[in-house]
Amino acid sequence: MGEVNYRVLEGERNKREERLKHLSKEEINEMVKKLKDGKVAGENGIVNEVWKYGGKGVKNELRKICNRVWREGGWLDEWNGIQSYQS
């Protein structure tokens, strides 16, 4: 295989791997749609309805968190002990 062909194939593979590293808006929306209403809140005190009905901003922040957890390979120590506030 020629050098150019190899580099093209390598570039395509890298693009494919990069896409797999990030959850898309569509993937987050599909996951959130599957959440059931009326469930008891988890350890963080957040009920499913927050994710489902919180709007685009909430879903966008959820996507950022999920992608960071995915990229970093787990929950970040700096997030431990974060308080949630209700207005």
Tab-separated table of C-alpha atoms in Angstrom:
chain	number	residue	atom	x	y	z
A	1	MET	CA	0.000	0.000	0.000
A	2	GLY	CA	1.349	3.415	-0.906
A	3	GLU	CA	2.170	6.071	1.673
A	4	VAL	CA	-0.714	8.315	0.555
A	5	ASN	CA	-3.266	5.503	0.773
A	6	TYR	CA	-1.962	4.520	4.198
A	7	ARG	CA	-2.260	8.105	5.474
A	8	VAL	CA	-5.800	8.415	4.097
A	9	LEU	CA	-6.856	5.166	5.783
A	10	GLU	CA	-5.130	6.178	9.016
A	11	GLY	CA	-6.900	9.551	8.937
A	12	GLU	CA	-10.290	7.899	8.431
A	13	ARG	CA	-9.634	5.536	11.331
A	14	ASN	CA	-8.651	8.449	13.576
A	15	LYS	CA	-11.835	10.354	12.637
A	16	ARG	CA	-13.949	7.283	13.416
A	17	GLU	CA	-12.217	6.812	16.787
A	18	GLU	CA	-12.676	10.499	17.614
A	19	ARG	CA	-16.423	10.253	16.913
A	20	LEU	CA	-16.654	7.300	19.292
A	21	LYS	CA	-15.059	9.348	22.085
A	22	HIS	CA	-17.953	11.812	22.312
A	23	LEU	CA	-21.639	11.376	22.987
A	24	SER	CA	-23.709	13.427	20.580
A	25	LYS	CA	-26.726	15.580	21.406
A	26	GLU	CA	-28.875	12.970	19.705
A	27	GLU	CA	-27.461	10.159	21.854
A	28	ILE	CA	-28.086	12.154	25.039
A	29	ASN	CA	-31.639	12.976	23.904
A	30	GLU	CA	-32.350	9.300	23.214
A	31	MET	CA	-31.024	8.244	26.630
A	32	VAL	CA	-32.983	10.969	28.420
A	33	LYS	CA	-36.219	10.015	26.609
A	34	LYS	CA	-35.932	6.508	28.069
A	35	LEU	CA	-35.829	7.767	31.675
A	36	LYS	CA	-39.005	7.032	33.630
A	37	ASP	CA	-40.941	9.723	35.489
A	38	GLY	CA	-41.750	9.381	39.166
A	39	LYS	CA	-38.607	7.535	40.211
A	40	VAL	CA	-36.884	8.314	43.501
A	41	ALA	CA	-33.860	10.594	43.189
A	42	GLY	CA	-30.437	9.010	43.286
A	43	GLU	CA	-27.541	9.859	45.607
A	44	ASN	CA	-27.184	13.256	43.964
A	45	GLY	CA	-30.791	14.180	44.734
A	46	ILE	CA	-31.640	14.726	41.067
A	47	VAL	CA	-34.838	13.156	39.748
A	48	ASN	CA	-35.211	11.999	36.142
A	49	GLU	CA	-37.652	14.803	35.383
A	50	VAL	CA	-34.824	17.345	35.692
A	51	TRP	CA	-33.008	15.723	32.780
A	52	LYS	CA	-36.187	15.158	30.760
A	53	TYR	CA	-37.861	18.538	31.165
A	54	GLY	CA	-34.961	20.829	32.075
A	55	GLY	CA	-34.544	22.040	28.518
A	56	LYS	CA	-31.639	22.257	26.090
A	57	GLY	CA	-29.296	23.899	28.581
A	58	VAL	CA	-29.639	21.070	31.093
A	59	LYS	CA	-29.174	18.416	28.405
A	60	ASN	CA	-26.144	20.248	27.038
A	61	GLU	CA	-24.528	20.341	30.490
A	62	LEU	CA	-25.352	16.649	30.973
A	63	ARG	CA	-23.643	15.907	27.654
A	64	LYS	CA	-20.557	17.860	28.724
A	65	ILE	CA	-20.381	15.939	31.999
A	66	CYS	CA	-20.885	12.559	30.295
A	67	ASN	CA	-18.239	13.333	27.689
A	68	ARG	CA	-15.771	14.476	30.332
A	69	VAL	CA	-16.363	11.314	32.384
A	70	TRP	CA	-15.943	9.279	29.183
A	71	ARG	CA	-12.752	11.127	28.213
A	72	GLU	CA	-11.214	11.085	31.712
A	73	GLY	CA	-12.177	7.461	32.332
A	74	GLY	CA	-14.319	8.084	35.392
A	75	TRP	CA	-15.756	10.525	37.874
A	76	LEU	CA	-13.407	13.377	38.770
A	77	ASP	CA	-12.371	13.767	42.416
A	78	GLU	CA	-13.081	17.503	42.217
A	79	TRP	CA	-16.782	16.689	41.688
A	80	ASN	CA	-17.088	14.826	44.987
A	81	GLY	CA	-19.005	16.784	47.569
A	82	ILE	CA	-20.612	19.196	45.100
A	83	GLN	CA	-23.841	20.460	46.591
A	84	SER	CA	-27.006	20.779	44.548
A	85	TYR	CA	-29.270	23.701	45.325
A	86	GLN	CA	-32.970	24.085	44.739
A	87	SER	CA	-34.458	27.515	44.164
